[in-house]
CSV table of C-alpha atoms and ligand atoms in Angstrom, one decimal:
chain,number,residue,atom,x,y,z
A,1,MET,CA,17.2,-9.4,-3.6
A,2,THR,CA,16.1,-12.7,-2.3
A,3,TYR,CA,15.7,-16.2,-5.0
A,4,GLU,CA,12.3,-15.6,-4.2
A,5,GLU,CA,11.7,-11.3,-4.6
A,6,ARG,CA,13.3,-12.1,-7.7
A,7,LEU,CA,10.5,-14.4,-8.9
A,8,GLN,CA,7.4,-12.2,-7.8
A,9,ASN,CA,7.4,-10.2,-11.0
A,10,VAL,CA,8.4,-12.3,-13.8
A,11,SER,CA,8.0,-12.0,-17.7
A,12,VAL,CA,7.8,-14.4,-20.3
A,13,LEU,CA,8.3,-12.8,-24.0
A,14,GLY,CA,6.9,-14.9,-26.9
A,15,ALA,CA,4.9,-17.0,-24.3
A,16,ALA,CA,2.3,-18.6,-26.6
A,17,GLY,CA,5.0,-19.7,-28.8
A,18,LYS,CA,5.6,-23.2,-28.3
A,19,MET,CA,9.2,-22.9,-26.3
A,20,GLY,CA,7.7,-19.6,-24.0
A,21,SER,CA,4.6,-22.2,-23.4
A,22,GLY,CA,6.6,-24.6,-22.1
A,23,ILE,CA,8.8,-22.0,-20.1
A,24,LEU,CA,5.8,-19.6,-18.8
A,25,LEU,CA,4.2,-22.9,-17.7
A,26,LEU,CA,7.2,-24.1,-15.5
A,27,THR,CA,8.2,-20.7,-14.6
A,28,ALA,CA,4.3,-20.5,-13.4
A,29,ILE,CA,4.2,-23.9,-11.8
A,30,GLU,CA,7.7,-22.7,-9.7
A,31,MET,CA,6.3,-19.4,-8.9
A,32,THR,CA,2.9,-21.4,-7.6
A,33,ASP,CA,4.5,-23.6,-5.3
A,34,LEU,CA,6.7,-20.9,-3.9
A,35,SER,CA,3.3,-18.4,-3.1
A,36,LEU,CA,1.7,-21.4,-1.3
A,37,LYS,CA,4.7,-21.7,1.2
A,38,PRO,CA,3.8,-21.2,4.5
A,39,GLY,CA,6.6,-17.9,4.6
A,40,ASN,CA,4.8,-16.4,1.2
A,41,LYS,CA,1.3,-16.8,2.4
A,42,GLY,CA,-0.6,-13.0,1.4
A,43,LYS,CA,2.9,-12.5,-1.3
A,44,THR,CA,1.6,-11.9,-4.7
A,45,PHE,CA,3.5,-13.2,-7.4
A,46,VAL,CA,3.1,-12.0,-11.4
A,47,LEU,CA,3.7,-13.7,-14.3
A,48,ASN,CA,3.1,-11.5,-17.0
A,49,ALA,CA,2.6,-14.2,-20.2
A,50,ILE,CA,3.4,-11.0,-23.1
A,51,ASP,CA,2.9,-11.9,-27.3
A,52,VAL,CA,1.9,-10.7,-30.2
A,53,SER,CA,-0.8,-13.1,-30.7
A,54,ALA,CA,-3.6,-12.5,-28.5
A,55,GLU,CA,-5.3,-16.2,-29.7
A,56,GLY,CA,-2.2,-17.7,-29.1
A,57,LEU,CA,-2.6,-16.6,-25.5
A,58,ALA,CA,-6.2,-18.0,-25.3
A,59,GLY,CA,-4.4,-21.3,-27.0
A,60,LEU,CA,-1.9,-21.3,-24.2
A,61,MET,CA,-4.6,-20.9,-21.5
A,62,LYS,CA,-6.1,-23.9,-22.5
A,63,TYR,CA,-2.4,-25.9,-22.8
A,64,LEU,CA,-1.7,-24.5,-19.4
A,65,ARG,CA,-4.7,-25.6,-17.9
A,66,GLY,CA,-4.5,-29.2,-18.3
A,67,GLN,CA,-0.8,-29.2,-18.2
A,68,VAL,CA,-1.4,-28.1,-14.7
A,69,ARG,CA,-4.1,-30.4,-13.8
A,70,LYS,CA,-1.5,-33.7,-14.8
A,71,VAL,CA,1.2,-31.6,-13.2
A,72,ALA,CA,-1.2,-31.5,-9.7
A,73,GLU,CA,-2.2,-35.2,-10.2
A,74,LYS,CA,1.4,-36.2,-9.2
A,75,LYS,CA,1.7,-34.0,-6.3
A,76,THR,CA,-0.7,-33.9,-4.3
A,77,VAL,CA,0.2,-35.1,-1.2
A,78,TRP,CA,2.5,-32.2,-1.0
A,79,LEU,CA,-0.5,-29.9,-2.2
A,80,ARG,CA,-2.7,-31.2,0.6
A,81,LYS,CA,0.2,-29.8,3.5
A,82,MET,CA,0.6,-26.7,1.7
A,83,TYR,CA,-3.4,-26.5,1.6
A,84,ALA,CA,-3.4,-27.6,5.1
A,85,ASP,CA,-5.6,-24.4,6.3
A,86,ARG,CA,-8.4,-25.1,3.9
A,87,ASP,CA,-10.8,-26.6,5.7
A,88,ASP,CA,-12.7,-26.2,2.4
A,89,LEU,CA,-10.4,-28.6,0.2
A,90,VAL,CA,-11.3,-32.1,1.6
A,91,GLU,CA,-11.5,-34.4,-2.1
A,92,ASN,CA,-8.1,-34.9,-4.1
A,93,TYR,CA,-9.8,-33.2,-6.8
A,94,ASP,CA,-10.8,-29.7,-4.9
A,95,ILE,CA,-7.1,-29.5,-4.1
A,96,ILE,CA,-6.3,-30.3,-8.0
A,97,ASP,CA,-8.6,-27.5,-8.8
A,98,GLU,CA,-7.6,-25.1,-6.6
A,99,TYR,CA,-4.3,-26.3,-7.5
A,100,VAL,CA,-4.4,-24.7,-11.1
A,101,PHE,CA,-6.7,-21.9,-9.9
A,102,ASP,CA,-4.2,-20.6,-7.9
A,103,VAL,CA,-1.1,-21.7,-11.4
A,104,LEU,CA,-3.9,-19.4,-13.6
A,105,ASN,CA,-4.5,-16.9,-11.4
A,106,VAL,CA,-0.7,-16.0,-11.2
A,107,VAL,CA,-0.5,-15.3,-15.1
A,108,ARG,CA,-1.4,-12.5,-16.9
A,109,PRO,CA,-1.8,-12.7,-20.5
A,110,VAL,CA,-1.3,-9.9,-22.2
A,111,THR,CA,-0.4,-8.8,-25.5
A,112,THR,CA,1.6,-4.9,-24.8
A,113,MET,CA,5.5,-5.1,-23.6
A,114,ALA,CA,4.7,-2.6,-21.4
A,115,ALA,CA,3.9,-5.0,-18.9
A,116,ALA,CA,7.9,-6.1,-18.3
A,117,TYR,CA,8.1,-2.5,-17.3
A,118,GLN,CA,7.9,-4.0,-13.8
A,119,SER,CA,9.6,-7.4,-13.9
A,120,ASN,CA,12.7,-8.3,-11.8
A,121,LEU,CA,13.4,-11.4,-14.7
A,122,ILE,CA,12.6,-11.5,-18.3
A,123,PHE,CA,12.6,-14.9,-20.2
A,124,GLU,CA,12.7,-13.6,-24.1
A,125,ALA,CA,11.6,-16.3,-25.9
A,126,VAL,CA,10.3,-14.2,-29.4
A,127,SER,CA,11.4,-15.6,-33.1
A,128,GLU,CA,15.2,-16.4,-33.7
A,129,ASN,CA,15.8,-12.4,-35.1
A,130,ARG,CA,18.5,-11.0,-33.2
A,131,ALA,CA,17.6,-7.7,-33.9
A,132,LEU,CA,13.9,-8.4,-32.7
A,133,LYS,CA,15.9,-9.3,-29.7
A,134,VAL,CA,18.2,-6.5,-29.1
A,135,LYS,CA,15.1,-4.2,-30.1
A,136,LEU,CA,12.7,-6.1,-27.3
A,137,LEU,CA,15.5,-6.5,-24.6
A,138,GLY,CA,16.7,-2.6,-25.1
A,139,ASP,CA,13.9,-1.4,-24.5
A,140,ILE,CA,12.2,-3.1,-21.9
A,141,ASP,CA,16.1,-2.7,-19.9
A,142,LYS,CA,15.7,1.9,-20.9
A,143,ASN,CA,11.6,1.4,-19.4
A,144,ASN,CA,12.5,-0.8,-16.3
A,145,GLY,CA,13.7,0.5,-13.5
A,146,ASN,CA,14.8,-2.7,-11.4
A,147,ASN,CA,17.7,-3.3,-13.1
A,148,PRO,CA,16.1,-7.0,-14.4
A,149,TRP,CA,18.0,-10.0,-15.2
A,150,PHE,CA,17.3,-11.4,-18.8
A,151,PHE,CA,17.3,-15.0,-19.6
A,152,THR,CA,17.1,-15.0,-23.4
A,153,ASN,CA,16.1,-19.1,-24.8
A,154,THR,CA,17.7,-18.1,-28.3
A,155,SER,CA,18.8,-20.8,-30.2
A,156,SER,CA,21.5,-19.8,-31.9
A,157,VAL,CA,22.7,-16.1,-31.6
A,158,PRO,CA,25.9,-15.5,-29.6
A,159,ILE,CA,24.8,-14.4,-26.3
A,160,LYS,CA,28.2,-11.4,-25.6
A,161,LEU,CA,26.4,-9.8,-28.9
A,162,ILE,CA,22.5,-9.3,-27.6
A,163,GLU,CA,24.4,-8.2,-24.4
A,164,LYS,CA,26.1,-5.3,-26.2
A,165,GLU,CA,24.0,-4.4,-28.8
A,166,ALA,CA,21.3,-3.6,-25.5
A,167,GLY,CA,23.4,-2.5,-23.4
A,168,LEU,CA,22.5,-4.9,-20.9
A,169,GLU,CA,25.7,-5.9,-19.6
A,170,GLY,CA,26.5,-8.7,-17.0
A,171,ARG,CA,22.4,-8.6,-16.9
A,172,VAL,CA,21.7,-11.4,-19.1
A,173,LEU,CA,22.1,-15.0,-19.9
A,174,GLY,CA,21.6,-17.8,-22.6
A,175,PHE,CA,18.9,-20.1,-20.7
A,176,HIS,CA,18.2,-22.3,-23.7
A,177,PHE,CA,15.5,-25.3,-22.9
A,178,TYR,CA,14.2,-28.4,-25.6
A,179,ASN,CA,11.3,-28.6,-27.1
A,180,PRO,CA,9.3,-29.4,-25.5
A,181,PRO,CA,10.3,-27.4,-22.4
A,182,ALA,CA,8.0,-29.8,-20.0
A,183,VAL,CA,9.8,-32.6,-20.8
A,184,GLN,CA,13.3,-32.3,-22.1
A,185,ARG,CA,15.3,-32.1,-19.3
A,186,LEU,CA,18.1,-30.2,-20.5
A,187,VAL,CA,18.6,-26.6,-20.3
A,188,GLU,CA,22.3,-25.3,-22.1
A,189,LEU,CA,23.5,-22.2,-19.7
A,190,ILE,CA,25.4,-19.8,-21.5
A,191,ILE,CA,27.7,-17.0,-20.0
A,192,THR,CA,29.5,-14.0,-21.7
A,193,GLY,CA,32.5,-13.2,-20.1
A,194,LYS,CA,30.6,-10.2,-17.7
A,195,THR,CA,27.6,-12.1,-16.8
A,196,LEU,CA,27.3,-11.6,-12.9
A,197,ALA,CA,28.1,-14.2,-11.1
A,198,GLU,CA,24.7,-13.4,-9.2
A,199,VAL,CA,22.7,-14.2,-12.1
A,200,GLU,CA,24.7,-17.6,-12.8
A,201,ASP,CA,23.8,-19.0,-9.6
A,202,PHE,CA,20.1,-17.7,-9.9
A,203,ALA,CA,20.1,-19.4,-12.7
A,204,ARG,CA,21.7,-22.4,-11.4
A,205,ASN,CA,19.5,-22.7,-8.4
A,206,TYR,CA,16.0,-22.1,-11.0
A,207,ALA,CA,16.9,-25.0,-13.4
A,208,LYS,CA,17.7,-27.2,-10.3
A,209,ASN,CA,14.2,-26.3,-8.8
A,210,LEU,CA,12.7,-26.8,-12.5
A,211,LYS,CA,14.4,-30.8,-11.9
A,212,LYS,CA,16.7,-29.7,-15.4
A,213,ILE,CA,19.7,-30.5,-16.1
A,214,ILE,CA,22.3,-28.0,-16.8
A,215,VAL,CA,24.7,-28.4,-19.2
A,216,PRO,CA,27.1,-25.1,-19.5
A,217,SER,CA,27.6,-24.3,-23.5
A,218,ASN,CA,30.2,-22.2,-24.9
A,219,ASP,CA,29.0,-18.6,-26.3
A,220,PHE,CA,29.4,-20.0,-29.9
A,221,ALA,CA,26.0,-19.7,-32.5
A,222,GLY,CA,23.8,-22.6,-32.1
A,223,PHE,CA,25.7,-23.5,-28.8
A,224,ILE,CA,25.5,-27.5,-28.4
A,225,GLY,CA,22.5,-28.8,-28.9
A,226,ASN,CA,21.8,-26.9,-32.4
A,227,GLY,CA,25.6,-27.2,-33.3
A,228,HIS,CA,24.6,-30.8,-33.3
A,229,PHE,CA,21.2,-30.7,-34.7
A,230,MET,CA,22.0,-28.5,-37.6
A,231,ARG,CA,24.5,-30.9,-39.0
A,232,ASP,CA,23.1,-33.6,-38.1
A,233,ALA,CA,19.9,-32.4,-40.3
A,234,LEU,CA,22.0,-31.2,-43.0
A,235,HIS,CA,23.6,-34.3,-43.8
A,236,GLY,CA,20.3,-35.7,-43.5
A,237,MET,CA,19.3,-34.0,-46.3
A,238,LYS,CA,22.9,-34.6,-48.5
A,239,GLU,CA,22.4,-38.4,-47.6
A,240,ALA,CA,18.3,-37.8,-49.1
A,241,THR,CA,19.5,-36.3,-51.9
A,242,ALA,CA,22.9,-38.7,-52.8
A,243,LEU,CA,20.7,-41.4,-52.1
A,244,ALA,CA,18.1,-40.1,-54.6
A,245,GLU,CA,20.4,-39.5,-57.5
A,246,GLU,CA,22.9,-43.1,-56.6
A,247,LYS,CA,19.2,-45.2,-57.0
A,248,ASN,CA,17.8,-43.0,-59.8
A,249,ILE,CA,14.6,-43.0,-57.3
A,250,PRO,CA,12.6,-39.2,-56.7
A,251,LEU,CA,13.9,-37.1,-53.9
A,252,TYR,CA,10.3,-38.2,-51.5
A,253,LYS,CA,11.6,-41.6,-51.8
A,254,ALA,CA,15.5,-41.0,-50.6
A,255,ILE,CA,13.7,-39.1,-47.9
A,256,TYR,CA,11.2,-41.3,-46.8
A,257,MET,CA,14.6,-44.0,-46.4
A,258,VAL,CA,16.9,-41.5,-44.7
A,259,ASN,CA,14.5,-40.3,-42.3
A,260,LYS,CA,13.6,-44.2,-41.7
A,261,VAL,CA,16.9,-45.3,-40.9
A,262,THR,CA,17.5,-42.1,-38.9
A,263,GLN,CA,14.5,-43.5,-36.4
A,264,ASP,CA,13.9,-47.1,-36.2
A,265,TYR,CA,18.0,-47.8,-37.4
A,266,LEU,CA,19.7,-45.4,-34.9
A,267,VAL,CA,16.7,-46.0,-32.2
A,268,ARG,CA,15.8,-42.3,-32.3
A,269,PRO,CA,12.3,-40.9,-30.8
A,270,MET,CA,12.2,-39.3,-34.2
A,271,GLY,CA,13.4,-39.6,-37.8
A,272,ILE,CA,15.7,-36.3,-38.8
A,273,PHE,CA,12.6,-35.1,-41.6
A,274,GLN,CA,10.3,-35.2,-38.8
A,275,LEU,CA,12.3,-33.4,-36.5
A,276,ILE,CA,13.3,-30.9,-38.6
A,277,ASP,CA,8.8,-30.6,-39.2
A,278,TYR,CA,8.7,-30.8,-35.3
A,279,VAL,CA,10.8,-27.6,-34.7
A,280,GLY,CA,10.1,-25.7,-38.1
A,281,ILE,CA,11.9,-25.8,-41.2
A,282,ASP,CA,11.5,-21.9,-41.1
A,283,VAL,CA,13.4,-22.4,-37.9
A,284,VAL,CA,15.4,-24.7,-38.4
A,285,GLN,CA,16.5,-22.5,-41.9
A,286,PHE,CA,16.8,-19.5,-39.4
A,287,ILE,CA,19.2,-20.7,-36.9
A,288,LEU,CA,21.5,-21.8,-40.1
A,289,ASN,CA,21.1,-18.7,-41.4
A,290,VAL,CA,22.3,-17.1,-37.9
A,291,MET,CA,25.0,-19.8,-37.4
A,292,ASN,CA,26.0,-19.8,-40.6
A,293,PRO,CA,28.3,-16.1,-40.7
A,294,PHE,CA,30.2,-17.7,-37.5
A,295,VAL,CA,31.9,-20.5,-39.0
A,296,GLU,CA,34.5,-20.5,-41.3
A,297,ASP,CA,35.3,-24.0,-42.7
A,298,GLU,CA,31.6,-25.3,-43.5
A,299,GLU,CA,28.8,-24.5,-45.2
A,300,LEU,CA,25.6,-24.0,-43.4
A,301,SER,CA,22.9,-24.1,-45.6
A,302,HIS,CA,20.9,-26.5,-47.8
A,303,ASP,CA,19.0,-25.4,-50.8
A,304,LEU,CA,15.9,-28.2,-50.3
A,305,LEU,CA,15.3,-26.0,-47.2
A,306,ASP,CA,15.3,-23.4,-49.3
A,307,LYS,CA,12.9,-25.3,-51.8
A,308,MET,CA,10.5,-25.7,-49.1
A,309,MET,CA,10.0,-22.4,-48.0
A,310,LEU,CA,9.6,-20.9,-51.4
A,311,GLN,CA,7.0,-23.7,-51.7
A,312,GLY,CA,5.2,-22.5,-48.6
A,313,VAL,CA,5.5,-25.9,-46.6
A,314,LYS,CA,6.8,-25.4,-43.1
A,315,GLY,CA,6.3,-28.0,-40.8
A,316,GLY,CA,6.2,-26.6,-37.3
A,317,GLN,CA,3.3,-27.0,-34.9
A,318,LYS,CA,-0.5,-25.5,-34.4
A,319,SER,CA,-0.8,-23.1,-31.0
A,320,SER,CA,-3.1,-26.7,-30.1
A,321,GLY,CA,0.0,-28.2,-30.3
A,322,ALA,CA,-0.8,-30.5,-33.3
A,323,GLN,CA,1.9,-30.8,-36.0
A,324,LYS,CA,1.7,-29.1,-38.8
A,325,ASP,CA,2.4,-30.6,-42.0
A,326,GLY,CA,6.2,-30.4,-43.5
A,327,PHE,CA,8.4,-32.7,-45.6
A,328,LEU,CA,6.2,-35.1,-44.2
A,329,LYS,CA,2.2,-35.0,-43.6
A,330,TYR,CA,0.2,-35.7,-40.2
A,331,LYS,CA,-2.4,-37.6,-39.7
A,332,GLY,CA,-4.0,-38.2,-35.9
A,333,GLY,CA,0.0,-38.6,-34.5
A,334,ARG,CA,1.5,-40.9,-37.9
A,335,PHE,CA,2.8,-39.5,-40.7
A,336,THR,CA,0.6,-40.4,-44.3
A,337,ALA,CA,2.3,-39.0,-47.4
A,338,ILE,CA,6.0,-37.7,-47.8
A,339,TRP,CA,6.5,-34.4,-49.9
A,340,ASP,CA,7.6,-34.4,-53.2
A,341,VAL,CA,9.8,-30.8,-54.0
A,342,HIS,CA,8.9,-31.3,-58.5
A,343,LYS,CA,5.4,-32.3,-58.3
A,344,GLN,CA,4.7,-30.0,-55.1
A,345,GLU,CA,2.3,-32.3,-53.6
A,346,TYR,CA,2.5,-35.0,-51.0
A,347,ILE,CA,2.7,-38.3,-52.6
A,348,ASP,CA,0.5,-41.1,-50.6
A,349,LEU,CA,3.0,-43.7,-48.5
A,350,ASP,CA,1.2,-46.4,-49.5
A,351,SER,CA,2.6,-45.8,-52.7
A,352,PHE,CA,6.1,-46.4,-52.4
A,353,LYS,CA,6.7,-47.6,-48.4
A,354,ASP,CA,7.1,-51.3,-49.9
A,355,GLU,CA,9.5,-50.7,-52.5
A,356,CYS,CA,11.3,-48.5,-50.2
A,357,ASP,CA,11.3,-50.6,-47.2
A,358,GLU,CA,12.3,-53.5,-49.7
A,359,MET,CA,15.3,-51.2,-51.0
A,360,LEU,CA,16.6,-51.1,-47.0
A,361,GLY,CA,16.5,-54.4,-46.4
A,362,GLU,CA,15.4,-56.2,-43.1
A,363,LEU,CA,15.6,-54.9,-39.6
A,364,PRO,CA,17.9,-57.6,-37.6
A,365,SER,CA,15.6,-59.4,-34.8
A,366,SER,CA,17.6,-57.6,-32.3
A,367,VAL,CA,16.4,-54.5,-33.2
A,368,VAL,CA,14.8,-52.4,-30.4
A,369,ALA,CA,12.5,-49.2,-29.9
A,370,TRP,CA,13.3,-46.0,-28.5
A,371,LYS,CA,10.3,-46.2,-26.3
A,372,SER,CA,10.9,-49.8,-25.2
A,373,VAL,CA,14.4,-49.2,-24.6
A,374,ILE,CA,15.1,-45.1,-23.2
A,375,ARG,CA,14.3,-46.7,-19.6
A,376,ASN,CA,15.5,-50.0,-20.0
A,377,LYS,CA,18.7,-51.0,-17.9
A,378,LYS,CA,20.0,-53.3,-20.1
A,379,LYS,CA,19.7,-50.4,-22.6
A,380,ASP,CA,23.7,-50.2,-23.5
A,381,ASP,CA,23.8,-53.8,-24.1
A,382,LEU,CA,20.2,-53.8,-26.2
A,383,LEU,CA,21.8,-50.9,-28.0
A,384,ALA,CA,25.2,-52.2,-29.0
A,385,ALA,CA,23.8,-56.1,-30.1
A,386,PHE,CA,21.5,-54.3,-32.7
A,387,PHE,CA,24.3,-51.9,-33.8
A,388,ASN,CA,26.6,-55.1,-34.3
A,389,ASP,CA,24.4,-57.1,-36.2
A,390,LEU,CA,24.4,-53.9,-38.9
A,391,LYS,CA,28.0,-53.9,-38.6
A,392,THR,CA,27.7,-57.1,-40.2
A,393,SER,CA,24.4,-56.8,-42.6
A,394,ALA,CA,25.3,-55.9,-46.2
A,395,ASP,CA,21.9,-54.8,-46.2
A,396,LEU,CA,21.5,-50.5,-47.8
A,397,GLY,CA,20.1,-49.1,-44.4
A,398,ALA,CA,22.5,-50.9,-42.3
A,399,ALA,CA,25.0,-49.1,-43.9
A,400,MET,CA,23.4,-46.0,-44.0
A,401,ALA,CA,23.3,-46.0,-40.5
A,402,ILE,CA,26.9,-46.8,-39.8
A,403,LYS,CA,27.4,-43.8,-42.3
A,404,TYR,CA,24.7,-41.9,-40.1
A,405,GLY,CA,25.9,-42.8,-36.5
A,406,LEU,CA,30.1,-41.6,-37.8
A,407,LYS,CA,28.6,-38.4,-38.6
A,408,SER,CA,27.2,-37.7,-35.4
A,409,LYS,CA,29.9,-38.6,-33.9
A,410,ALA,CA,32.1,-36.9,-35.3
A,411,ILE,CA,29.8,-33.6,-35.7
A,412,GLY,CA,29.6,-34.4,-31.2
A,413,GLU,CA,34.0,-34.9,-31.6
A,414,LYS,CA,34.2,-31.0,-33.6
A,415,LEU,CA,31.9,-29.3,-31.2
A,416,VAL,CA,34.7,-30.8,-28.3
A,417,SER,CA,37.9,-29.9,-30.9
A,418,ASP,CA,36.2,-26.3,-31.8
A,419,LYS,CA,35.8,-25.5,-28.2
A,420,VAL,CA,31.9,-25.0,-28.4
A,421,ALA,CA,31.7,-27.7,-26.0
A,422,LYS,CA,33.9,-28.1,-22.7
A,423,GLU,CA,33.7,-31.6,-23.1
A,424,THR,CA,31.9,-34.6,-25.2
A,425,ASP,CA,30.2,-36.0,-22.5
A,426,HIS,CA,28.6,-32.3,-22.3
A,427,VAL,CA,27.9,-33.3,-25.9
A,428,ASN,CA,26.2,-36.4,-25.2
A,429,THR,CA,24.2,-35.0,-21.9
A,430,VAL,CA,22.9,-32.4,-24.3
A,431,MET,CA,21.9,-35.0,-26.8
A,432,LEU,CA,20.1,-37.3,-24.2
A,433,THR,CA,18.7,-35.1,-22.7
A,434,GLY,CA,17.9,-32.3,-24.9
A,435,PHE,CA,16.8,-34.3,-27.9
A,436,PHE,CA,15.4,-37.6,-25.9
A,437,HIS,CA,18.2,-39.9,-27.6
A,438,ALA,CA,18.9,-43.5,-26.2
A,439,TYR,CA,22.1,-42.8,-26.2
A,440,GLY,CA,25.0,-40.0,-26.8
A,441,PRO,CA,26.3,-39.5,-30.3
A,442,VAL,CA,29.8,-39.8,-29.4
A,443,ASN,CA,30.0,-43.8,-28.5
A,444,ASN,CA,32.0,-46.8,-30.0
A,445,PHE,CA,28.6,-48.2,-31.1
A,446,PHE,CA,29.4,-47.9,-35.3
A,447,ASP,CA,33.3,-48.2,-35.3
B,1,CAA,N1,3.7,-30.2,-23.3
B,1,CAA,C1,3.8,-30.9,-22.6
B,1,CAA,N2,3.7,-32.3,-22.5
B,1,CAA,C2,4.2,-32.9,-23.8
B,1,CAA,C3,4.4,-32.0,-24.5
B,1,CAA,C4,3.9,-30.9,-24.6
B,1,CAA,N3,4.9,-29.7,-25.4
B,1,CAA,N4,4.5,-33.5,-26.2
B,1,CAA,C5,4.7,-34.5,-25.3
B,1,CAA,N5,4.5,-34.2,-24.3
B,1,CAA,C6,4.3,-35.4,-23.3
B,1,CAA,C7,3.2,-36.2,-23.9
B,1,CAA,O1,2.2,-35.7,-22.9
B,1,CAA,C8,3.3,-37.6,-22.6
B,1,CAA,O2,3.3,-37.7,-21.1
B,1,CAA,P1,2.5,-39.0,-20.6
B,1,CAA,O3,3.9,-39.6,-20.9
B,1,CAA,O4,2.8,-38.1,-19.3
B,1,CAA,O5,1.1,-38.8,-21.2
B,1,CAA,C9,5.1,-37.3,-23.0
B,1,CAA,O6,5.3,-36.5,-23.3
B,1,CAA,C10,5.1,-38.5,-24.2
B,1,CAA,O7,4.4,-38.0,-25.5
B,1,CAA,P2,4.0,-39.0,-26.2
B,1,CAA,O8,3.6,-40.0,-25.8
B,1,CAA,O9,2.4,-38.0,-27.1
B,1,CAA,O10,4.8,-38.9,-27.6
B,1,CAA,P3,6.4,-39.4,-27.7
B,1,CAA,O11,7.1,-40.6,-26.5
B,1,CAA,O12,6.8,-40.0,-29.4
B,1,CAA,O13,7.3,-38.1,-27.3
B,1,CAA,C11,8.7,-36.4,-27.3
B,1,CAA,C12,6.7,-37.3,-27.8
B,1,CAA,C13,8.5,-36.5,-26.4
B,1,CAA,C14,8.0,-35.0,-28.6
B,1,CAA,C15,9.5,-37.4,-28.4
B,1,CAA,O14,8.8,-37.9,-29.7
B,1,CAA,C16,11.0,-36.7,-28.3
B,1,CAA,O15,11.8,-36.1,-27.5
B,1,CAA,N6,11.2,-36.2,-29.8
B,1,CAA,C17,12.4,-35.4,-30.0
B,1,CAA,C18,12.1,-33.9,-30.1
B,1,CAA,C19,13.8,-33.1,-30.0
B,1,CAA,O16,14.6,-33.7,-30.5
B,1,CAA,N7,13.3,-31.7,-29.6
B,1,CAA,C20,14.6,-31.2,-29.5
B,1,CAA,C21,14.6,-30.3,-30.5
B,1,CAA,S1,16.1,-29.0,-30.8
B,1,CAA,C22,15.0,-27.6,-29.7
B,1,CAA,O17,14.2,-27.5,-29.6
B,1,CAA,C23,16.0,-26.3,-29.3
B,1,CAA,C24,16.5,-25.6,-30.8
B,1,CAA,O18,16.7,-24.4,-30.2
B,1,CAA,C25,15.3,-25.9,-32.1
């Protein structure tokens, strides 16, 4: 089967979820682009968007329409060539409308799993539940006569376990996107000892066509990305808890401070508590629960997460893409309050922000903002100057940032010594392209 034949009938499981919707968008575009190529005119391309939530699927179609339009606007020259035989498409907006129509026409939103029984390729992006993944993939395989290939987006379950338990020998690999898949360039690729070479070759080719950067990870629970993120998040929770005790301040104030340090002082796109909310407190807890039994020398859990879950505060995103409240409360793209686990209510930022900022101290004037630095050619010099100023500062915020930067480096180095990542470059690429960091964790900025 050629690359194109493989992509003529594809299914995405969990298509209305935040990862599934991104995978669906990218795949729908790749399939439509193939269908527009001269040799493929007239061939049918089918992409089943499978999800249990009909409401979620309606939201997905709305998301697709908006995103495909944005994509089309950026490639009108290429589209004009592909639609050269269409005299009725004159203006750019005719061409854009036609492309949006064609992409949406490939997508079949359905709530029944049976749609996947005809597919040659199945992307799995359901919730992080090993038994559910094994059951779904095993059932599809039994009912599908095509010997389909399975690309799982699991964030944490070792692929060889899914392979063995679902009976998919050689036909499954980990193809792990990062949130949002339409923006983050990373795909972690995880093969088992049995994955067929042709499955891996296809995966690499497909990732290349999606303009993604592949980083191979060994098949260890959490892989490289969550191996770093989960430990970094646990460190944030431990630091906040320790800071609250040491300074005798309520935990919500310490959460604000650690979040600020991890965003503004470490020059990251989001503070660590905002990122936990973005991924979902429940998802972070699921991933930690999957990873924990596989690590011997660490305890991958924190009671702050458990408390948040018990109090029903879970973060994550609505189907519209809007951020749900978690550690932080969000309004119009900003956060305005922090959750107090003792009072079980949000405390307005205005009532304590100045006092906390004062405790952290002034940021050095060499400070650089994440957004302005990521595409700056002098990025490394600007970051080095700022981090050097932090090292010579006696302020609390500077000390917290240096400690955090060193911890992040140690986590990165351990992923290599534990043989999860083959080399430190892989860890750095994962954080740069999957988490949009401005610099890799294994650096000399904080030494
Ligand atoms: N789909 C498509 N495009 C999206 C999007 C989505 N869901 N979310 C944001 N974008 C686009 C915006 O439309 C915007 O595009 P334009 O530049 O064309 O206007 C662009 O991304 C930037 O967005 P914003 O200006 O709104 O905001 P920003 O500059 O702060 O970027 C962000 C938003 C890309 C999410 C950035 O904050 C970021 O990268 N944060 C870190 C996210 C992260 O760490 N992700 C990894 C989580 S871990 C994971 O996913 C793995 C796992 O297994 C748990």
